[in-house]
Short mmCIF file of C-alpha atoms in Angstrom, two decimals:
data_model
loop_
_atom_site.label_atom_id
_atom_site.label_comp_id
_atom_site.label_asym_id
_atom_site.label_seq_id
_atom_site.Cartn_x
_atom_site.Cartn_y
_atom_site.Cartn_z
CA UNK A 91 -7.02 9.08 32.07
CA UNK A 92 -4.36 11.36 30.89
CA UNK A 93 -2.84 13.13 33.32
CA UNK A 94 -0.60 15.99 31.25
CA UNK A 95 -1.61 19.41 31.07
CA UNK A 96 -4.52 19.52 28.68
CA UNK A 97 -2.43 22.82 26.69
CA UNK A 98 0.81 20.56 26.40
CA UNK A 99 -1.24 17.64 24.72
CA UNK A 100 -2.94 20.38 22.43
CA UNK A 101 0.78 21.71 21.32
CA UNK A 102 1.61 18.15 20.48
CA UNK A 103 -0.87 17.33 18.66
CA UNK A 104 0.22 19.31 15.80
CA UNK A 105 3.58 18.10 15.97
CA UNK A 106 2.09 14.69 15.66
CA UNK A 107 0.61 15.42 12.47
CA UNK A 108 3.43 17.05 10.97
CA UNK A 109 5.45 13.98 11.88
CA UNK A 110 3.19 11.40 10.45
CA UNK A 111 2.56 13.49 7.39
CA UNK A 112 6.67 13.27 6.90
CA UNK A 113 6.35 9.73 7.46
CA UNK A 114 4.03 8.72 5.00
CA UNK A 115 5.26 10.88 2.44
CA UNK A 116 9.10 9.83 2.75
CA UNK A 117 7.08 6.19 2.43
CA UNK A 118 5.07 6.52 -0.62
CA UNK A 119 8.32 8.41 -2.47
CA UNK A 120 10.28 6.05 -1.90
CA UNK A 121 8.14 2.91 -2.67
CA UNK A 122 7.11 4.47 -5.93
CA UNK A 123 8.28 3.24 -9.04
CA UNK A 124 7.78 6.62 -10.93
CA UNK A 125 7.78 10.24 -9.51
CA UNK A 126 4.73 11.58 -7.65
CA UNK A 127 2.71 14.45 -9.43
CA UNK A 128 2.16 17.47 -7.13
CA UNK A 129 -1.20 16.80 -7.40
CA UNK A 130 -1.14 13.13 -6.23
CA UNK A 131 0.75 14.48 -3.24
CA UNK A 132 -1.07 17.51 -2.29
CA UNK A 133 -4.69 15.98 -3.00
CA UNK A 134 -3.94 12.90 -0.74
CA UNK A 135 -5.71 12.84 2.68
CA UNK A 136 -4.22 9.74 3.56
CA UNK A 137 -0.40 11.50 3.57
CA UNK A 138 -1.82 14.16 5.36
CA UNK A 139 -3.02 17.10 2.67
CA UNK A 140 -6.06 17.06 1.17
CA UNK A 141 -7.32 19.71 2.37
CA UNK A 142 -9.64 21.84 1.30
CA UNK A 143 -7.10 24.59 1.20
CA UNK A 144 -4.85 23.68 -1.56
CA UNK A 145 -2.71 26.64 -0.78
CA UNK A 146 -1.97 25.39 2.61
CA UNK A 147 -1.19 22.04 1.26
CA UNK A 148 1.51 23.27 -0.75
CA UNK A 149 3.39 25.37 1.57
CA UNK A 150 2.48 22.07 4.12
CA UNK A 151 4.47 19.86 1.21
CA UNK A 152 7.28 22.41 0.65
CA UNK A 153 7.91 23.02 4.48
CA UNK A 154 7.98 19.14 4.55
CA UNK A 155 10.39 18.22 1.79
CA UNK A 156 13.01 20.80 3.79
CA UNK A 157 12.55 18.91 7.43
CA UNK A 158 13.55 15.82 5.53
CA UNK A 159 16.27 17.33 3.41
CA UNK A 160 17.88 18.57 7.44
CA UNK A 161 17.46 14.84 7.63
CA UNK A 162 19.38 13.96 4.63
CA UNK A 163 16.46 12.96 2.42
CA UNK A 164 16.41 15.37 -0.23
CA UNK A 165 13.21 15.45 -2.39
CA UNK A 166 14.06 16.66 -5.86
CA UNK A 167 11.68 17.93 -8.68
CA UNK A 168 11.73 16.04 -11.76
CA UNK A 169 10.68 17.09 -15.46
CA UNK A 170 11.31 15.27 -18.57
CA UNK A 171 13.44 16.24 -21.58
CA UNK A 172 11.42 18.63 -23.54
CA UNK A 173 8.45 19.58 -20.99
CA UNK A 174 7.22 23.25 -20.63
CA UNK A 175 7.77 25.30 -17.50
CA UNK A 176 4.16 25.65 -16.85
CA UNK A 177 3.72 21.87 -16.30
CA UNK A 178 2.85 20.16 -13.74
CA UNK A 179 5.91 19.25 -11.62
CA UNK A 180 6.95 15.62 -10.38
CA UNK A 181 8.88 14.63 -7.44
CA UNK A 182 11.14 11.67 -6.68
CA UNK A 183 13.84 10.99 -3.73
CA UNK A 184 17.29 12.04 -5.30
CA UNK A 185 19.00 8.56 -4.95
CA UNK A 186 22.54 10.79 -5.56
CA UNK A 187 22.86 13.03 -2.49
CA UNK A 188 20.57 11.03 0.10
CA UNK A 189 21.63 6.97 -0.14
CA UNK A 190 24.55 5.47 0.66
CA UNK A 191 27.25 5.87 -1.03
CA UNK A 192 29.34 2.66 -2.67
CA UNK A 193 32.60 3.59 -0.81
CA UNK A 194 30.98 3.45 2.59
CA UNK A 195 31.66 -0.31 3.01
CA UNK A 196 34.89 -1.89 2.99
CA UNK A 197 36.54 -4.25 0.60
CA UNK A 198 36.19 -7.21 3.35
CA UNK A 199 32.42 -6.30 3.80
CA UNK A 200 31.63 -6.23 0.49
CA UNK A 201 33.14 -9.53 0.22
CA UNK A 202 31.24 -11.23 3.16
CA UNK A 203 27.94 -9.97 1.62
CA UNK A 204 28.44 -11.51 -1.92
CA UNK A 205 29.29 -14.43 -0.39
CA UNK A 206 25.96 -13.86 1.33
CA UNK A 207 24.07 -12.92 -1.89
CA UNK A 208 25.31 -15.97 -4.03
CA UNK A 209 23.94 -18.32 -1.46
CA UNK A 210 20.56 -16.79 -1.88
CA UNK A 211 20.79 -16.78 -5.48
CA UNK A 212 21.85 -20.25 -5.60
CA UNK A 213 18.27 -21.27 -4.94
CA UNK A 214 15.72 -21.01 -7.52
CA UNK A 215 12.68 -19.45 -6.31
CA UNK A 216 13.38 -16.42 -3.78
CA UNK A 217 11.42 -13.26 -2.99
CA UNK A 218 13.39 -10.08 -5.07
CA UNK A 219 15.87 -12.01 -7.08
CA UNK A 220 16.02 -8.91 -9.18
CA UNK A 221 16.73 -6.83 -6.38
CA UNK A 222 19.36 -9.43 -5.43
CA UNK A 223 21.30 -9.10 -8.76
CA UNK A 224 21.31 -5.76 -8.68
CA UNK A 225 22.99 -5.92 -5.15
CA UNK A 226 25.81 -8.60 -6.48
CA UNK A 227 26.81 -6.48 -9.05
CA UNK A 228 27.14 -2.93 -7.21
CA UNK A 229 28.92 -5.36 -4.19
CA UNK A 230 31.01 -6.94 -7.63
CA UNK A 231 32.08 -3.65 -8.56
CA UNK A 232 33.78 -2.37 -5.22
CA UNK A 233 35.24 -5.91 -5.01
CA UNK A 234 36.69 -5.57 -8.58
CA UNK A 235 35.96 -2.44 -10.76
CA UNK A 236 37.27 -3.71 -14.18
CA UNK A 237 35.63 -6.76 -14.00
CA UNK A 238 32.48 -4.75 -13.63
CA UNK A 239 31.29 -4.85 -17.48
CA UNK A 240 31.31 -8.36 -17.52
CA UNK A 241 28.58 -8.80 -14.87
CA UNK A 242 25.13 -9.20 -16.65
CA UNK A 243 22.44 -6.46 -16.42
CA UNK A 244 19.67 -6.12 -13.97
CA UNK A 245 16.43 -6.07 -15.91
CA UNK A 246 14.17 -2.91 -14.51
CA UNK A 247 15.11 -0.65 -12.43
CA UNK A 248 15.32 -0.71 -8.16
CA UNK A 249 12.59 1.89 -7.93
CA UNK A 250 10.32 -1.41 -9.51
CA UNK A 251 10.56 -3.44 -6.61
CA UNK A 252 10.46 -0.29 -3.86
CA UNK A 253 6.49 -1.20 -3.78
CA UNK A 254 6.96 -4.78 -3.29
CA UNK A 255 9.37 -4.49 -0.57
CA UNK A 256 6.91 -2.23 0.97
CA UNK A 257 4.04 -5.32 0.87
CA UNK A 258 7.09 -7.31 2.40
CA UNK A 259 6.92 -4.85 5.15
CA UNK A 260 3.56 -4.59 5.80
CA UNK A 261 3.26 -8.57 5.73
CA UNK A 262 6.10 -8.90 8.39
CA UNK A 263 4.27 -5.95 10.87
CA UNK A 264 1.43 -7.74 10.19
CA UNK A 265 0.29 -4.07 8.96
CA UNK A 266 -2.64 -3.75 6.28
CA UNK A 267 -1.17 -1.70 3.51
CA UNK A 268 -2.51 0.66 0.59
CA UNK A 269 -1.22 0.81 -2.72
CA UNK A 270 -1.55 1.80 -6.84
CA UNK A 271 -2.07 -1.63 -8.87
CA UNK A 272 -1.73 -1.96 -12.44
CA UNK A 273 -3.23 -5.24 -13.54
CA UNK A 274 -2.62 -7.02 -17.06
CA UNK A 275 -4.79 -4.48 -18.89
CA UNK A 276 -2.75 -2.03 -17.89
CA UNK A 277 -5.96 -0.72 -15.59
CA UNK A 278 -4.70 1.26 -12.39
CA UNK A 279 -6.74 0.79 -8.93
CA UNK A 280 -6.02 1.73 -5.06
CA UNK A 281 -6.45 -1.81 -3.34
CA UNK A 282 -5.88 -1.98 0.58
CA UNK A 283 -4.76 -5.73 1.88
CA UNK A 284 -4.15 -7.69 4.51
CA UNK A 285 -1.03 -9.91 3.22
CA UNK A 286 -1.80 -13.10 4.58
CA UNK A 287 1.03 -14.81 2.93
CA UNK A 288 3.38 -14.27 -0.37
CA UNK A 289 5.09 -17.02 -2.96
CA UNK A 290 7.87 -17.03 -5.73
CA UNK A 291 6.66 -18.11 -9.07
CA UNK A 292 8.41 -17.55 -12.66
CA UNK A 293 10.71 -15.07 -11.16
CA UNK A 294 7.55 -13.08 -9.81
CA UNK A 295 6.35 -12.70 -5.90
CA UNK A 296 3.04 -12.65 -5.35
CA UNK A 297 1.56 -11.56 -2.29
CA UNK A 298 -2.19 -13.23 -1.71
CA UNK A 299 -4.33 -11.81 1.03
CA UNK A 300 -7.49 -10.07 2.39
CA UNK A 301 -8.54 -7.13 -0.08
CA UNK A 302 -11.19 -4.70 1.26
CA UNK A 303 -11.97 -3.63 -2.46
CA UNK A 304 -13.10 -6.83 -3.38
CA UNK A 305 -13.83 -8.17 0.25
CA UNK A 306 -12.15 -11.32 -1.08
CA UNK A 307 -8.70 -12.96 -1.09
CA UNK A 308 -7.31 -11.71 -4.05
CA UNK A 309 -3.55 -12.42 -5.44
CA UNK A 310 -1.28 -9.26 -6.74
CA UNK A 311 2.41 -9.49 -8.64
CA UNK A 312 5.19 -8.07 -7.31
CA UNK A 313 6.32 -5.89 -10.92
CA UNK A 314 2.57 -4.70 -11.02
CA UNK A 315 2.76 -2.40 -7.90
CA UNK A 316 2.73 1.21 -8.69
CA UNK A 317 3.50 2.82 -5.15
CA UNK A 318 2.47 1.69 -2.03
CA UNK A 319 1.35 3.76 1.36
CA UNK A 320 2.73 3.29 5.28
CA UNK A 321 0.95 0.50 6.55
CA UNK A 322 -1.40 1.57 9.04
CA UNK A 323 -3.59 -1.17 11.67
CA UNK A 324 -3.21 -4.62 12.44
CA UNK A 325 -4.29 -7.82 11.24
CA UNK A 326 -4.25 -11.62 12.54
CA UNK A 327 -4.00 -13.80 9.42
CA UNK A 328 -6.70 -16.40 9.77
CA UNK A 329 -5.91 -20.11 10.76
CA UNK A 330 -7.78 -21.42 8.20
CA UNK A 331 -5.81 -19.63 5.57
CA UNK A 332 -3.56 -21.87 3.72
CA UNK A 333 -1.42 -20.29 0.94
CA UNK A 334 -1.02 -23.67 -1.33
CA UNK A 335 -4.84 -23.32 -2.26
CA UNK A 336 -3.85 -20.22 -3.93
CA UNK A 337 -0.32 -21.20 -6.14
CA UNK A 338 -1.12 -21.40 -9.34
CA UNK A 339 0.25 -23.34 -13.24
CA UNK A 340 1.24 -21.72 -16.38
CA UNK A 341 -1.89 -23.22 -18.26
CA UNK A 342 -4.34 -21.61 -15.36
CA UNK A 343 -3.69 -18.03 -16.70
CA UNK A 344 -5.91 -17.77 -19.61
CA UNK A 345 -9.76 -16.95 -20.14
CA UNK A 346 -12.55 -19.41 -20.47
CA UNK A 347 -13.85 -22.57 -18.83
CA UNK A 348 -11.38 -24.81 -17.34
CA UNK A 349 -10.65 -28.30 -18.80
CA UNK A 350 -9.84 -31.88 -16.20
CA UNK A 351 -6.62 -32.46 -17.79
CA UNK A 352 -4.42 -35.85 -16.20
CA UNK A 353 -0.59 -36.87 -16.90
CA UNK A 354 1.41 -39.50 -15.62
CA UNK A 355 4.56 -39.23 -13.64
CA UNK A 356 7.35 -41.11 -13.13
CA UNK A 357 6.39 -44.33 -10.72
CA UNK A 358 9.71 -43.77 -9.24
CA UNK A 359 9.60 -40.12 -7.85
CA UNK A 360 8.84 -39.79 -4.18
CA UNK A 361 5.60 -38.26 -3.01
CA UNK A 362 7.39 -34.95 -2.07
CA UNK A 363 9.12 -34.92 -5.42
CA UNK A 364 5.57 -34.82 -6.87
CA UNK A 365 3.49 -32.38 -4.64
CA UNK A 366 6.15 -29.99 -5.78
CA UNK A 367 5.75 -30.38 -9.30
CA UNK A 368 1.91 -30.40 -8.76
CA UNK A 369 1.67 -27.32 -5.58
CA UNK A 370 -0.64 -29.90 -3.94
CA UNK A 371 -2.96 -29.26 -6.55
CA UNK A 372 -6.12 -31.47 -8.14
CA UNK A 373 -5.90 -35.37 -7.43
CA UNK A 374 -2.30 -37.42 -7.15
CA UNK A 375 -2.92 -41.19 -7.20
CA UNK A 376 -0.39 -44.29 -7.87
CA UNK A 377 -1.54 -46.68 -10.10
CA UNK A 378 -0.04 -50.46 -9.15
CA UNK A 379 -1.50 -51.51 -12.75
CA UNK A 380 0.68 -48.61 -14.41
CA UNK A 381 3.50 -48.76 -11.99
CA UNK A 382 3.54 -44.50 -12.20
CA UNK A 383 1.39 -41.09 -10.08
CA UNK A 384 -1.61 -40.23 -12.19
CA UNK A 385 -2.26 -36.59 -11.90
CA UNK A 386 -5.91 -35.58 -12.69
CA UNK A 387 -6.01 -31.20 -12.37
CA UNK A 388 -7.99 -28.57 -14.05
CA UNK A 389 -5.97 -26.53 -16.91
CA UNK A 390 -7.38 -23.46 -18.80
CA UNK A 391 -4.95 -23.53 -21.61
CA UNK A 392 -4.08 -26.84 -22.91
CA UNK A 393 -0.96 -25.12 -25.17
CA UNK A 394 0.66 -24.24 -21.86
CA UNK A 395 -0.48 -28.06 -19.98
CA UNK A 396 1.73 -29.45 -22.44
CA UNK A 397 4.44 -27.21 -22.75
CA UNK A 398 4.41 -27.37 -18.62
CA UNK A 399 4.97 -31.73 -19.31
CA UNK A 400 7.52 -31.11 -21.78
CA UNK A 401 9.38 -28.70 -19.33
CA UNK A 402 9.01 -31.08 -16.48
CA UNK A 403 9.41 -33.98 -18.32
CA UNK A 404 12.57 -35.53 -15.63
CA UNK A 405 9.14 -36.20 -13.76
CA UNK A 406 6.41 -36.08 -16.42
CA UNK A 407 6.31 -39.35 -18.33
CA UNK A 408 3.18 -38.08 -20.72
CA UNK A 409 0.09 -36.48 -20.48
CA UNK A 410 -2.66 -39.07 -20.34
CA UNK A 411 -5.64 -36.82 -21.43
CA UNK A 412 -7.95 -35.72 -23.18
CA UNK A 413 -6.83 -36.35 -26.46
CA UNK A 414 -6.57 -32.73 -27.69
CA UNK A 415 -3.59 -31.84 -24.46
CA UNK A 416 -2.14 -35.18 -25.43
CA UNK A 417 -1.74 -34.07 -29.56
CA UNK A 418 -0.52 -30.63 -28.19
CA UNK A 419 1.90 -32.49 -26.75
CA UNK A 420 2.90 -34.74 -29.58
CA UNK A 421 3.24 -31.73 -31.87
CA UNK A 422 5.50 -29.79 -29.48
CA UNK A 423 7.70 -32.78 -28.96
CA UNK A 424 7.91 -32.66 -33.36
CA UNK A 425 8.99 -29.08 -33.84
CA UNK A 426 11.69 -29.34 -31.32
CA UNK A 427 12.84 -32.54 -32.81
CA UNK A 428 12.72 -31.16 -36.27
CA UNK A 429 14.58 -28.05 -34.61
CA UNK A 430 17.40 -29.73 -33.20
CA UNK A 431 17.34 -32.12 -36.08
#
């Protein structure tokens, strides 16, 4: 039972709100990857407008963006090169005046962190490597300025991997988490998940998990996330839930029916070597007969199969079938032959 004054819980409750609406929109803002719309703020009941007094909402949003600029966030309205006055207005976090500033770490720090960095880099697969690169070469630049143009350029921009670091989030607090997705038809959706685990493929994370759109365990790409919400609830990831049964091959991204495809590998590689060439998927067998693995797995795109055994082919002897994957492969090995000729 609560035992405060029943007046003092009914002034805080409003506070609350206010807070919480602050909250989420700071969130969403800054794990966008392009300015928010005043309508996509004001019309959202999950940030805390949406009311059916769009009057209120705005003054709500206005008297919000000036608690967090006496906080040092300063909201900023946006408008593109050429755009009327009586558009509608966008709003992003002005990176400028409310992050950190370069100079605010020493010479030493910024040392100890690219140190840091490399290390991380060093490996092939990690979470953000984008995000990473970016880092190294702001840290590169305090270190040594002039040297600075000779650094190589981070593809996208930060604000493309704000949503995915808010997934990252979620999945750590165990948190479910809404957010825009843009799939590979360029369709947008609002998907809610439970991230029940995350892996580095390509240069890509993927986060797999339980999403309540679907009510299935669906997989989403790290560059494809739009903006994401604060998480909200919490979620136990199931024991059952293994996150090898959902990696995936180049040749499984591709329409149609999928194909048994089977290659040989090296007799000498160790079984580790070979369940991570293969993700533990399909069937890995030595054959004493043929003194190699034989790898049997279903491939949707035969092209890719035997582009993937030419890439890997320090551990791919061949493909063994069927014959159509193992002509694909011939042919590929005769145009870069005749290219290097």
């Amino acid at each position: 039972m609560d035992s405060r004054n029943p007046d003092t819980a009914r002034d805080e409750a409003p506070a609350r709100d206010t807070a919480r609406r602050i909250l989420n929109l700071l969130f969403i803002l800054n794990s966008s990857a392009t300015p928010l719309t005043t309508e996509q703020i004001v019309s959202d009941s999950d940030l805390g407008y949406g009311s059916a007094n769009r009057a209120s909402d705005l003054k709500k949003f206005k008297r919000d963006r000036e608690k967090l600029a006496e906080r040092g966030i300063h909201v900023i309205e946006v408008r593109e090169a050429g755009s009327q006055l009586n558009e509608e207005s966008s709003w992003a976090i002005d990176a400028e005046t409310t992050y950190a500033a370069a100079g605010s770490i020493t010479r030493a720090d910024a040392e100890a962190l690219l140190c840091a960095v490399d290390e991380c880099l060093a490996r092939d697969e990690i979470p953000f490597r984008q995000g990473l690169l970016g880092i190294r070469r702001k840290l590169h630049r305090l270190i040594d300025p002039i040297a600075d143009a000779d650094e190589p350029s981070t593809p996208g921009d930060a604000s493309e991997r704000r949503g995915a670091e808010a997934l990252w989030s979620a999945f750590v607090l165990k948190r479910k988490i809404r957010f825009t997705y843009l799939d590979a038809k360029g369709r947008e959706s609002t998907r809610t998940l439970e991230v029940w685990g995350m892996f580095m493929q390509g240069g890509h994370t993927y986060f797999v998990g339980l999403d309540e759109q679907s009510g299935g365990v669906r997989t989403f790409r790290d560059d494809r996330i739009v903006r994401a919400w604060r998480p909200t609830g919490h979620y136990a990831v199931p024991p059952w839930f293994d996150i090898k049964s959902y990696l995936f091959l180049p040749f499984d991204l591709a329409a149609g029916m999928a194909t048994p495809v089977s290659f040989a590998l090296r007799g000498d590689c160790t079984h580790d070597e070979a369940e991570a060439l293969t993700h533990g998927r399909g069937d890995l067998d030595y054959s004493n007969a043929d003194s190699c693995w034989r790898w049997t797995v279903k491939a949707r795109d035969l092209q890719a199969a035997a582009a993937f055994a030419l890439a890997h082919h320090d551990i791919i002897v061949a493909p063994l079938s069927p014959k159509r994957l193992v002509d694909t492969w011939r042919h590929l090995i005769g145009k870069a032959v005749e290219a290097h000729a």
